[in-house]
CSV table of C-alpha atoms in Angstrom, one decimal:
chain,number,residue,atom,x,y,z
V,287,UNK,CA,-5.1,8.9,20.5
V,288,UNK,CA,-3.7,9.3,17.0
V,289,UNK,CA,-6.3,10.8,14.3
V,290,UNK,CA,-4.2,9.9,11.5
V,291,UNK,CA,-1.6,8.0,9.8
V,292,UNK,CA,0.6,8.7,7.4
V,293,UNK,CA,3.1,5.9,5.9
V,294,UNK,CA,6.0,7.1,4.0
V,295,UNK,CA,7.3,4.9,1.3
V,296,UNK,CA,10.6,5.4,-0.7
V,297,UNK,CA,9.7,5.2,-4.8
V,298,UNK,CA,12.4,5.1,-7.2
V,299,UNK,CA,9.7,6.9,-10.2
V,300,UNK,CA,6.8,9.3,-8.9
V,301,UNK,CA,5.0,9.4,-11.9
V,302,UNK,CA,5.0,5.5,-12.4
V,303,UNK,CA,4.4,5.0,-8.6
V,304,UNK,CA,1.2,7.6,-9.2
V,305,UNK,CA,-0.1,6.1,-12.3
V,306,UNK,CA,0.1,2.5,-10.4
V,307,UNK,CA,-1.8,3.8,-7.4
V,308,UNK,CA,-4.4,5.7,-9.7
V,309,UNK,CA,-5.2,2.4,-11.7
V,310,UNK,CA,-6.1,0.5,-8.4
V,311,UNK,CA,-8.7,3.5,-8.0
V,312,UNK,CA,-7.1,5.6,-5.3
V,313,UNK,CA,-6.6,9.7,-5.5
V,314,UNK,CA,-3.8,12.1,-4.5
V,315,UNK,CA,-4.3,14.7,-1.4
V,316,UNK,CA,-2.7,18.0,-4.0
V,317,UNK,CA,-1.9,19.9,-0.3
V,318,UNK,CA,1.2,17.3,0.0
V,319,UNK,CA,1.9,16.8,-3.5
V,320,UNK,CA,5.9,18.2,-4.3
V,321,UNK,CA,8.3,17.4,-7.1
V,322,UNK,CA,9.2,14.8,-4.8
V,323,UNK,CA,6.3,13.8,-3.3
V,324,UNK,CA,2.9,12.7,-3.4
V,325,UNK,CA,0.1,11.6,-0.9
V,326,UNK,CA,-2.4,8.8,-1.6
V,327,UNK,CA,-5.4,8.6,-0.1
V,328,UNK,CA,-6.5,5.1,1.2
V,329,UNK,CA,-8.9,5.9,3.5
V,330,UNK,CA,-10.6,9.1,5.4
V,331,UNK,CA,-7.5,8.9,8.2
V,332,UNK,CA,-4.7,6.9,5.9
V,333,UNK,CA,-2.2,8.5,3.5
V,334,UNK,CA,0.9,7.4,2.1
V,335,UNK,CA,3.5,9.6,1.1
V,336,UNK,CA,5.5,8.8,-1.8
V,337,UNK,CA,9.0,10.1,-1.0
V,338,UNK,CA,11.6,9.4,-4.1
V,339,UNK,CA,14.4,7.8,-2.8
V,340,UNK,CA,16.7,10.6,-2.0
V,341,UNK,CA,14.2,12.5,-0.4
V,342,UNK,CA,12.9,9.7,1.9
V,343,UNK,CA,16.7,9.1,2.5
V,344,UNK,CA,16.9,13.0,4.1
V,345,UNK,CA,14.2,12.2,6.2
V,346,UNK,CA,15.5,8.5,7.3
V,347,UNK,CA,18.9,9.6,8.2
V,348,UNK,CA,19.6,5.5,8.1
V,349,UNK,CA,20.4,3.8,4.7
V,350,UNK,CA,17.0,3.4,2.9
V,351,UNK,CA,16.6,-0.6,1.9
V,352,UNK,CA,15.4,-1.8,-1.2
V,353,UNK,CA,12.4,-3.5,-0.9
V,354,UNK,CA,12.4,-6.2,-4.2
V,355,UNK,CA,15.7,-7.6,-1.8
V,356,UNK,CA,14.2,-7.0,1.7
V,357,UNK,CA,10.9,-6.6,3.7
V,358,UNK,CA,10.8,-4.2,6.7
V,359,UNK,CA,7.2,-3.8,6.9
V,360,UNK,CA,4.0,-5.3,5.2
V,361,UNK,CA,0.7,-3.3,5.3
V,362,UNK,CA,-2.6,-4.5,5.5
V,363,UNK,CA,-5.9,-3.3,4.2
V,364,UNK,CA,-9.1,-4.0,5.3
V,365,UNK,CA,-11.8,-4.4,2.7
V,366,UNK,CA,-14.9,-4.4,2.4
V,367,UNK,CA,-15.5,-8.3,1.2
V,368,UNK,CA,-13.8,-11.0,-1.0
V,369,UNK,CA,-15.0,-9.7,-4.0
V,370,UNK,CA,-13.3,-6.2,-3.1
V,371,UNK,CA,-10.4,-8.5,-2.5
V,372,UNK,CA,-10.1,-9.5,-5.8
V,373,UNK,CA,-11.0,-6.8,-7.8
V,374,UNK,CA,-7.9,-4.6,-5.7
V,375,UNK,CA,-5.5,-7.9,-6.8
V,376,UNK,CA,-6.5,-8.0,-10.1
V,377,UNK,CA,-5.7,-4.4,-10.7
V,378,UNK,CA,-2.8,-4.4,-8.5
V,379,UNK,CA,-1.7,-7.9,-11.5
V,380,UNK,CA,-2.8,-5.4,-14.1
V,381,UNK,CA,-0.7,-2.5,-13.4
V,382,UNK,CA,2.4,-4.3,-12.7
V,383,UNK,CA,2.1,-5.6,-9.3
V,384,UNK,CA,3.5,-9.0,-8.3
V,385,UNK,CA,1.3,-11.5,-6.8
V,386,UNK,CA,3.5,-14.0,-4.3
V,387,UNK,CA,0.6,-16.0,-3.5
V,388,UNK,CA,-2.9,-17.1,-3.9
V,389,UNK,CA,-5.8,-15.8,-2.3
V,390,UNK,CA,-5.7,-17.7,1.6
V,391,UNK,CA,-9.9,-18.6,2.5
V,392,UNK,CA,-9.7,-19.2,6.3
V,393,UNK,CA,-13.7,-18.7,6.1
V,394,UNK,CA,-13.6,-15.9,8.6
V,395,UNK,CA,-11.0,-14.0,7.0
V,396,UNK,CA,-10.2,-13.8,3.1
V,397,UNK,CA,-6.9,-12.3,2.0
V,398,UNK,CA,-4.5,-11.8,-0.6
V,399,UNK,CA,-1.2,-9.4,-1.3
V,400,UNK,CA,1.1,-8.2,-3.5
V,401,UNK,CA,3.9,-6.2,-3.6
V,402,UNK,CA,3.7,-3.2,-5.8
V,403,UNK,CA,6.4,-1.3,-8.3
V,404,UNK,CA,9.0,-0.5,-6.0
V,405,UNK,CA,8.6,-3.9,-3.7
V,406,UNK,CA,6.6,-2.7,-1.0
V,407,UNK,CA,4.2,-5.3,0.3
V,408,UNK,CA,0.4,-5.3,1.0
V,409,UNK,CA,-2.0,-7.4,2.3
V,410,UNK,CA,-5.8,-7.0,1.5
V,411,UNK,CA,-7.8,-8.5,4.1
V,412,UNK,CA,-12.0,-9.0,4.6
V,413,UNK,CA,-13.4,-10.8,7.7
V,414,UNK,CA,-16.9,-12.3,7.1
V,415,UNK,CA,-18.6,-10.5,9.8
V,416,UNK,CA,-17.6,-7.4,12.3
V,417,UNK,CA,-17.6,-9.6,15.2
V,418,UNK,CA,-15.2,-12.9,14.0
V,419,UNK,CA,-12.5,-10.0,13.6
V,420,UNK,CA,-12.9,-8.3,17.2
């Protein structure tokens, strides 16, 4: 089995993609922080490297999309309850983020997304208890 993940993401501006992340409350790992790069935390065992664009491209070796035009992936995070929900979309809104849709009440799971600076789309997700989501 895997121990972690880490998702790479092509940004076109570090320092705005940083400041974006940091407003929605998340910290850097420093030990995979570059010129080029930098490493958000989400979770103990979940990181996401910010690659600018030509450095992500070295690593792709296929032509990197843009995400405002097209969607290759949309991640999900799990969270801790509605309210968590909304308090991640609302500062996701307030730093820049674009909401697509309302918040979808299924009653056993609540979720809402938003794509952030550089188009990349995320889901946040909470399940009313740990057994409807098994």
């Amino acid at each position: 089995m895997h121990t972690q993940i880490f998702v790479n993401l092509p940004v076109k501006d570090l320092a705005r993609a940083k400041e974006f992340w940091s407003s929605l409350g998340y910290s850097f790992d420093a030990k995979f922080a570059g010129e080029k790069s930098a490493c958000i935390i989400l979770g103990e065992s979940i990181l996401v490297m910010l690659l600018v664009e030509d450095l992500f491209a070295s690593f792709a070796h296929k032509p990197v999309c843009d995400a405002h035009e097209r969607v290759e992936v949309l991640h999900a995070l799990t969270c801790d309850n509605r309210e968590h929900v909304d308090t991640l979309i609302a500062k996701a809104r307030a730093a820049g983020a674009t909401i697509p849709d309302e918040a979808d009440d299924d009653g056993f799971m609540y979720a809402q997304g938003f794509y952030d600076l550089d188009g990349h789309g995320w889901n946040c997700c909470a399940w009313s208890t740990e057994a409807e989501c098994k």
